PDB file of C-alpha atoms in Angstrom:
ATOM      1  CA  MET A  18      18.974   7.069  15.974  1.00 69.00           C
ATOM      2  CA  PRO A  19      19.167  10.729  14.914  1.00 69.00           C
ATOM      3  CA  GLU A  20      20.767  12.955  17.516  1.00 58.00           C
ATOM      4  CA  ARG A  21      19.730  16.502  18.231  1.00 51.00           C
ATOM      5  CA  ARG A  22      22.473  19.091  18.399  1.00 48.00           C
ATOM      6  CA  SER A  23      23.007  19.848  22.062  1.00 42.00           C
ATOM      7  CA  TYR A  24      24.791  23.184  21.949  1.00 39.00           C
ATOM      8  CA  THR A  25      23.071  26.404  22.976  1.00 46.00           C
ATOM      9  CA  THR A  26      21.693  28.888  20.470  1.00 49.00           C
ATOM     10  CA  LYS A  27      24.565  31.301  21.146  1.00 50.00           C
ATOM     11  CA  GLY A  28      27.143  28.557  20.741  1.00 53.00           C
ATOM     12  CA  ARG A  29      25.483  27.343  17.565  1.00 59.00           C
ATOM     13  CA  LEU A  30      25.489  30.824  16.035  1.00 52.00           C
ATOM     14  CA  THR A  31      29.171  31.238  16.844  1.00 56.00           C
ATOM     15  CA  GLU A  32      29.997  27.875  15.306  1.00 66.00           C
ATOM     16  CA  ASP A  33      27.857  28.552  12.236  1.00 67.00           C
ATOM     17  CA  LEU A  34      29.488  31.940  11.646  1.00 63.00           C
ATOM     18  CA  GLY A  35      32.884  30.269  11.838  1.00 72.00           C
ATOM     19  CA  LYS A  36      31.833  27.702   9.263  1.00 80.00           C
ATOM     20  CA  ILE A  37      30.495  30.340   6.896  1.00 88.00           C
ATOM     21  CA  GLU A  38      33.842  32.125   7.074  1.00 88.00           C
ATOM     22  CA  GLN A  39      35.678  28.988   5.975  1.00 90.00           C
ATOM     23  CA  TYR A  40      33.427  28.691   2.917  1.00 93.00           C
ATOM     24  CA  ARG A  41      33.279  32.393   2.112  1.00 91.00           C
ATOM     25  CA  ASN A  42      36.629  32.473   0.316  1.00 91.00           C
ATOM     26  CA  ILE A  43      35.396  30.024  -2.321  1.00 94.00           C
ATOM     27  CA  LEU A  44      31.906  31.474  -2.652  1.00 94.00           C
ATOM     28  CA  GLU A  45      32.972  35.113  -2.875  1.00 93.00           C
ATOM     29  CA  LYS A  46      35.420  34.303  -5.674  1.00 94.00           C
ATOM     30  CA  ASP A  47      32.817  32.380  -7.638  1.00 94.00           C
ATOM     31  CA  VAL A  48      31.382  34.006 -10.755  1.00 91.00           C
ATOM     32  CA  PHE A  49      27.780  32.844 -10.769  1.00 91.00           C
ATOM     33  CA  GLN A  50      26.458  32.698 -14.339  1.00 92.00           C
ATOM     34  CA  ASN A  51      22.758  32.073 -14.081  1.00 86.00           C
ATOM     35  CA  ASP A  52      22.172  31.728 -17.827  1.00 89.00           C
ATOM     36  CA  GLU A  53      24.795  29.023 -18.337  1.00 90.00           C
ATOM     37  CA  PRO A  54      24.152  25.241 -18.329  1.00 90.00           C
ATOM     38  CA  HIS A  55      24.363  23.463 -14.982  1.00 90.00           C
ATOM     39  CA  TRP A  56      28.038  22.449 -15.064  1.00 88.00           C
ATOM     40  CA  ARG A  57      29.196  25.864 -16.306  1.00 92.00           C
ATOM     41  CA  ARG A  58      27.053  28.031 -14.051  1.00 94.00           C
ATOM     42  CA  ILE A  59      29.545  28.016 -11.175  1.00 95.00           C
ATOM     43  CA  SER A  60      33.281  27.426 -10.801  1.00 95.00           C
ATOM     44  CA  LYS A  61      34.863  23.996 -10.392  1.00 94.00           C
ATOM     45  CA  ASN A  62      35.885  24.875  -6.836  1.00 95.00           C
ATOM     46  CA  THR A  63      32.306  25.773  -5.957  1.00 96.00           C
ATOM     47  CA  ILE A  64      30.994  22.576  -7.553  1.00 94.00           C
ATOM     48  CA  THR A  65      33.458  20.579  -5.463  1.00 94.00           C
ATOM     49  CA  LEU A  66      32.405  22.442  -2.321  1.00 95.00           C
ATOM     50  CA  PHE A  67      28.735  21.676  -2.859  1.00 95.00           C
ATOM     51  CA  GLN A  68      29.464  18.042  -3.670  1.00 92.00           C
ATOM     52  CA  VAL A  69      31.274  17.757  -0.334  1.00 92.00           C
ATOM     53  CA  LEU A  70      28.453  19.514   1.534  1.00 94.00           C
ATOM     54  CA  ILE A  71      25.808  17.288  -0.072  1.00 94.00           C
ATOM     55  CA  ASP A  72      27.852  14.256   0.946  1.00 92.00           C
ATOM     56  CA  GLN A  73      27.823  15.356   4.597  1.00 92.00           C
ATOM     57  CA  ASP A  74      24.808  15.608   6.929  1.00 94.00           C
ATOM     58  CA  LEU A  75      23.332  18.651   5.075  1.00 96.00           C
ATOM     59  CA  HIS A  76      23.660  20.995   8.072  1.00 95.00           C
ATOM     60  CA  ASP A  77      26.475  23.023   6.513  1.00 95.00           C
ATOM     61  CA  LEU A  78      24.798  22.867   3.108  1.00 97.00           C
ATOM     62  CA  VAL A  79      21.680  24.529   4.511  1.00 97.00           C
ATOM     63  CA  LEU A  80      23.831  27.044   6.360  1.00 95.00           C
ATOM     64  CA  VAL A  81      25.518  28.052   3.103  1.00 96.00           C
ATOM     65  CA  LEU A  82      22.213  28.306   1.228  1.00 97.00           C
ATOM     66  CA  GLU A  83      20.734  30.502   3.947  1.00 95.00           C
ATOM     67  CA  HIS A  84      23.651  32.915   3.484  1.00 95.00           C
ATOM     68  CA  TYR A  85      23.936  32.472  -0.296  1.00 96.00           C
ATOM     69  CA  PRO A  86      20.388  31.753  -1.541  1.00 96.00           C
ATOM     70  CA  ARG A  87      21.379  32.282  -5.179  1.00 95.00           C
ATOM     71  CA  TYR A  88      22.778  28.732  -5.145  1.00 96.00           C
ATOM     72  CA  THR A  89      19.578  27.049  -3.960  1.00 97.00           C
ATOM     73  CA  GLU A  90      18.224  26.252  -7.411  1.00 96.00           C
ATOM     74  CA  TRP A  91      21.624  24.940  -8.539  1.00 95.00           C
ATOM     75  CA  VAL A  92      21.918  22.672  -5.488  1.00 96.00           C
ATOM     76  CA  CYS A  93      18.413  21.278  -5.981  1.00 95.00           C
ATOM     77  CA  GLU A  94      19.249  20.554  -9.597  1.00 93.00           C
ATOM     78  CA  HIS A  95      22.578  19.018  -8.598  1.00 93.00           C
ATOM     79  CA  PHE A  96      20.829  16.406  -6.477  1.00 88.00           C
ATOM     80  CA  ARG A  97      19.978  14.877  -9.835  1.00 80.00           C
ATOM     81  CA  TYR A  98      23.641  13.916 -10.056  1.00 75.00           C
ATOM     82  CA  ALA A  99      24.088  13.150  -6.358  1.00 69.00           C
ATOM     83  CA  TYR A 100      23.603   9.448  -6.899  1.00 58.00           C
ATOM     84  CA  SER A 101      26.497   8.135  -4.811  1.00 58.00           C
ATOM     85  CA  TYR A 102      26.433   9.039  -1.143  1.00 56.00           C
ATOM     86  CA  SER A 103      28.909   8.101   1.538  1.00 63.00           C
ATOM     87  CA  GLU A 104      27.754   6.562   4.784  1.00 74.00           C
ATOM     88  CA  ASN A 105      26.851  10.032   6.073  1.00 89.00           C
ATOM     89  CA  ARG A 106      23.147  10.182   6.800  1.00 93.00           C
ATOM     90  CA  ALA A 107      21.333  13.502   6.747  1.00 95.00           C
ATOM     91  CA  ASP A 108      20.530  15.428   9.880  1.00 97.00           C
ATOM     92  CA  ILE A 109      16.724  15.387   9.807  1.00 98.00           C
ATOM     93  CA  ASP A 110      16.375  19.029  10.849  1.00 97.00           C
ATOM     94  CA  ALA A 111      18.767  20.041   8.063  1.00 97.00           C
ATOM     95  CA  ALA A 112      17.031  17.836   5.487  1.00 98.00           C
ATOM     96  CA  SER A 113      13.719  19.420   6.444  1.00 98.00           C
ATOM     97  CA  LYS A 114      15.122  22.941   6.049  1.00 98.00           C
ATOM     98  CA  LEU A 115      16.598  21.982   2.684  1.00 98.00           C
ATOM     99  CA  LEU A 116      13.210  20.773   1.473  1.00 98.00           C
ATOM    100  CA  PHE A 117      11.534  24.001   2.585  1.00 98.00           C
ATOM    101  CA  LEU A 118      14.254  26.071   0.887  1.00 98.00           C
ATOM    102  CA  GLY A 119      14.041  23.966  -2.250  1.00 97.00           C
ATOM    103  CA  GLU A 120      10.262  23.903  -2.675  1.00 97.00           C
ATOM    104  CA  PRO A 121      10.262  26.338  -5.632  1.00 97.00           C
ATOM    105  CA  TYR A 122      12.690  24.001  -7.434  1.00 95.00           C
ATOM    106  CA  PHE A 123      11.270  20.594  -6.552  1.00 95.00           C
ATOM    107  CA  SER A 124      11.865  17.719  -8.924  1.00 92.00           C
ATOM    108  CA  LYS A 125      11.140  14.085  -8.238  1.00 92.00           C
ATOM    109  CA  GLN A 126      14.789  13.109  -8.184  1.00 89.00           C
ATOM    110  CA  PHE A 127      15.800  15.967  -5.883  1.00 93.00           C
ATOM    111  CA  VAL A 128      13.191  15.025  -3.292  1.00 94.00           C
ATOM    112  CA  ARG A 129      13.871  11.296  -3.662  1.00 92.00           C
ATOM    113  CA  ASN A 130      17.599  11.753  -3.137  1.00 92.00           C
ATOM    114  CA  VAL A 131      17.036  13.849  -0.018  1.00 94.00           C
ATOM    115  CA  VAL A 132      14.729  11.133   1.336  1.00 94.00           C
ATOM    116  CA  ARG A 133      17.278   8.434   0.453  1.00 91.00           C
ATOM    117  CA  LYS A 134      19.825  10.252   2.585  1.00 94.00           C
ATOM    118  CA  LEU A 135      17.647  10.263   5.718  1.00 95.00           C
ATOM    119  CA  PRO A 136      18.456   7.931   8.634  1.00 95.00           C
ATOM    120  CA  GLN A 137      16.995   4.480   8.032  1.00 95.00           C
ATOM    121  CA  VAL A 138      14.461   3.021  10.447  1.00 95.00           C
ATOM    122  CA  ASP A 139      15.752  -0.523  10.004  1.00 92.00           C
ATOM    123  CA  GLU A 140      19.120   0.579  11.415  1.00 93.00           C
ATOM    124  CA  TRP A 141      17.527   1.267  14.828  1.00 95.00           C
ATOM    125  CA  SER A 142      16.377  -0.928  17.681  1.00 94.00           C
ATOM    126  CA  LEU A 143      12.680  -1.253  18.506  1.00 93.00           C
ATOM    127  CA  GLU A 144      13.156   1.052  21.482  1.00 94.00           C
ATOM    128  CA  GLU A 145      14.829   3.663  19.272  1.00 96.00           C
ATOM    129  CA  ILE A 146      12.021   3.450  16.720  1.00 95.00           C
ATOM    130  CA  LYS A 147       9.456   3.872  19.485  1.00 95.00           C
ATOM    131  CA  HIS A 148      11.286   6.948  20.774  1.00 96.00           C
ATOM    132  CA  PHE A 149      11.593   8.337  17.250  1.00 97.00           C
ATOM    133  CA  ALA A 150       7.876   7.862  16.574  1.00 96.00           C
ATOM    134  CA  THR A 151       7.190  10.104  19.568  1.00 96.00           C
ATOM    135  CA  GLN A 152       9.768  12.592  18.281  1.00 97.00           C
ATOM    136  CA  LEU A 153       8.080  12.504  14.873  1.00 97.00           C
ATOM    137  CA  LYS A 154       4.752  13.425  16.450  1.00 96.00           C
ATOM    138  CA  GLY A 155       6.427  16.286  18.308  1.00 96.00           C
ATOM    139  CA  ASN A 156       7.843  17.668  15.066  1.00 97.00           C
ATOM    140  CA  GLU A 157       4.806  17.292  12.819  1.00 96.00           C
ATOM    141  CA  ASP A 158       4.434  21.074  12.537  1.00 96.00           C
ATOM    142  CA  SER A 159       8.141  21.832  12.085  1.00 97.00           C
ATOM    143  CA  TRP A 160       9.556  19.081   9.868  1.00 98.00           C
ATOM    144  CA  HIS A 161       8.668  19.161   6.190  1.00 98.00           C
ATOM    145  CA  PRO A 162       5.565  17.086   5.321  1.00 97.00           C
ATOM    146  CA  VAL A 163       7.667  14.982   2.924  1.00 97.00           C
ATOM    147  CA  ILE A 164       9.729  13.820   5.905  1.00 98.00           C
ATOM    148  CA  ILE A 165       6.756  13.333   8.222  1.00 97.00           C
ATOM    149  CA  ASN A 166       4.865  11.278   5.640  1.00 97.00           C
ATOM    150  CA  HIS A 167       7.955   9.272   4.701  1.00 97.00           C
ATOM    151  CA  TYR A 168       8.606   8.169   8.257  1.00 97.00           C
ATOM    152  CA  CYS A 169       4.937   7.471   8.975  1.00 96.00           C
ATOM    153  CA  ASP A 170       4.838   5.161   5.954  1.00 96.00           C
ATOM    154  CA  THR A 171       8.213   3.623   6.777  1.00 96.00           C
ATOM    155  CA  ILE A 172       7.394   2.821  10.398  1.00 96.00           C
ATOM    156  CA  ILE A 173       4.043   1.275   9.483  1.00 94.00           C
ATOM    157  CA  ALA A 174       5.698  -0.780   6.729  1.00 94.00           C
ATOM    158  CA  TYR A 175       8.418  -1.860   9.177  1.00 94.00           C
ATOM    159  CA  THR A 176       5.889  -3.189  11.695  1.00 93.00           C
ATOM    160  CA  GLU A 177       4.135  -5.160   8.955  1.00 91.00           C
ATOM    161  CA  GLU A 178       7.321  -6.523   7.404  1.00 92.00           C
ATOM    162  CA  LYS A 179       8.821  -7.652  10.710  1.00 89.00           C
ATOM    163  CA  LYS A 180       5.551  -9.291  11.793  1.00 87.00           C
ATOM    164  CA  LEU A 181       5.875  -7.806  15.254  1.00 86.00           C
ATOM    165  CA  HIS A 182       3.780  -8.863  18.203  1.00 88.00           C
ATOM    166  CA  PRO A 183       0.536  -6.851  18.106  1.00 90.00           C
ATOM    167  CA  LEU A 184       1.442  -5.027  21.322  1.00 91.00           C
ATOM    168  CA  GLN A 185       4.844  -4.064  19.909  1.00 90.00           C
ATOM    169  CA  ALA A 186       3.234  -2.830  16.706  1.00 91.00           C
ATOM    170  CA  ILE A 187       0.738  -0.748  18.678  1.00 93.00           C
ATOM    171  CA  ALA A 188       3.534   0.795  20.767  1.00 90.00           C
ATOM    172  CA  LEU A 189       5.477   1.776  17.632  1.00 91.00           C
ATOM    173  CA  THR A 190       2.573   3.151  15.637  1.00 93.00           C
ATOM    174  CA  ALA A 191       0.469   4.797  18.359  1.00 95.00           C
ATOM    175  CA  PRO A 192       2.256   8.199  18.177  1.00 95.00           C
ATOM    176  CA  ILE A 193       2.173   8.430  14.387  1.00 95.00           C
ATOM    177  CA  LYS A 194      -1.515   7.542  14.210  1.00 93.00           C
ATOM    178  CA  LYS A 195      -2.115  10.854  15.988  1.00 95.00           C
ATOM    179  CA  ILE A 196      -0.287  12.781  13.270  1.00 95.00           C
ATOM    180  CA  SER A 197      -2.420  14.809  10.871  1.00 92.00           C
ATOM    181  CA  ARG A 198      -0.767  14.026   7.567  1.00 91.00           C
ATOM    182  CA  LYS A 199      -0.537  16.857   5.059  1.00 92.00           C
ATOM    183  CA  ALA A 200      -0.767  16.568   1.302  1.00 92.00           C
ATOM    184  CA  THR A 201       2.625  17.358  -0.173  1.00 94.00           C
ATOM    185  CA  TYR A 202       4.819  16.845  -3.220  1.00 92.00           C
ATOM    186  CA  ASP A 203       4.426  13.436  -4.854  1.00 92.00           C
ATOM    187  CA  TYR A 204       7.919  12.186  -5.656  1.00 89.00           C
ATOM    188  CA  ASP A 205       6.933   8.637  -6.579  1.00 83.00           C
ATOM    189  CA  ALA A 206       7.432   7.775 -10.221  1.00 70.00           C
ATOM    190  CA  ASP A 207       7.605   4.929 -12.691  1.00 64.00           C
ATOM    191  CA  ASP A 208       9.977   6.840 -14.941  1.00 57.00           C
ATOM    192  CA  ARG A 209      13.699   6.212 -15.310  1.00 54.00           C
ATOM    193  CA  ASP A 210      14.414   8.506 -12.350  1.00 52.00           C
ATOM    194  CA  ALA A 211      12.662   6.084 -10.025  1.00 54.00           C
ATOM    195  CA  VAL A 212      15.341   3.402 -10.167  1.00 52.00           C
ATOM    196  CA  LEU A 213      18.274   5.086 -11.838  1.00 51.00           C
ATOM    197  CA  ASP A 214      21.400   5.379  -9.709  1.00 47.00           C
ATOM    198  CA  ILE A 215      23.709   6.926 -12.279  1.00 43.00           C
ATOM    199  CA  PRO A 216      23.590  10.496 -13.574  1.00 44.00           C
ATOM    200  CA  TYR A 217      22.254  11.329 -16.974  1.00 39.00           C
ATOM    201  CA  MET A 218      21.641  14.487 -18.918  1.00 35.00           C
ATOM    202  CA  ASN A 219      18.776  15.463 -21.196  1.00 31.00           C
TER     203      ASN A 219
END
C-alpha cells in the first residue's frame, strides 16, 4: 500500500534542499550538449546518476528535474532504456509529478514504463485496495489522469479476475465509479514497444 510522506512541509523542504546539494556536484560539472545523440548529450556520471534515480521511487528524480529542468526531455527519452527496474516501486505522487513535467516529451514507452513502476494492486489486501480506491477518488484532481485511469481500470479488472463476492466488488469499486475520468495520452500500442523489455535504438 503506498505510504504518504509524513514529514511537515518545512521538514520536507529542508530534506529536499539537502538532497539537491548532494547531487549538485555532479550536475554542475556536467556539460549538457543538447544537439548530441542521447548517450553523448550528458556525462557518464550524470547518466549513472539518473539511472540510479529512475531505479528509486522517483521522488528524488522529480526533485532534480524541478531544479534542473533542462534534463527533463533527456530523462523522458531515457525511460526508453529503463527496461530493468529493481523492486523499488514508484511513489505515486512523484510519478504523477513526473508525468506532468514530461508531458511535452511523452512517448508510449516513457509513459508505459512509468506506469509499470507504480505500486501493484495485486500486492495489496482487499482492505488496502478499498482504502486506496477512496484515496484515488480524493486525488482525482491532483494525480495525473494517466495514473487515475490506470488504477480505475486495474481495480475494476482485479474485481472481475478474482471473482469477488458482489458486495466486496461493490465496496472496492464504489469510490472509483464517482471519479470523472479525463481523456489523456493513449500509451497502448501493438508495436514492438508494447512487449519489448530490452533496449533498442533506431
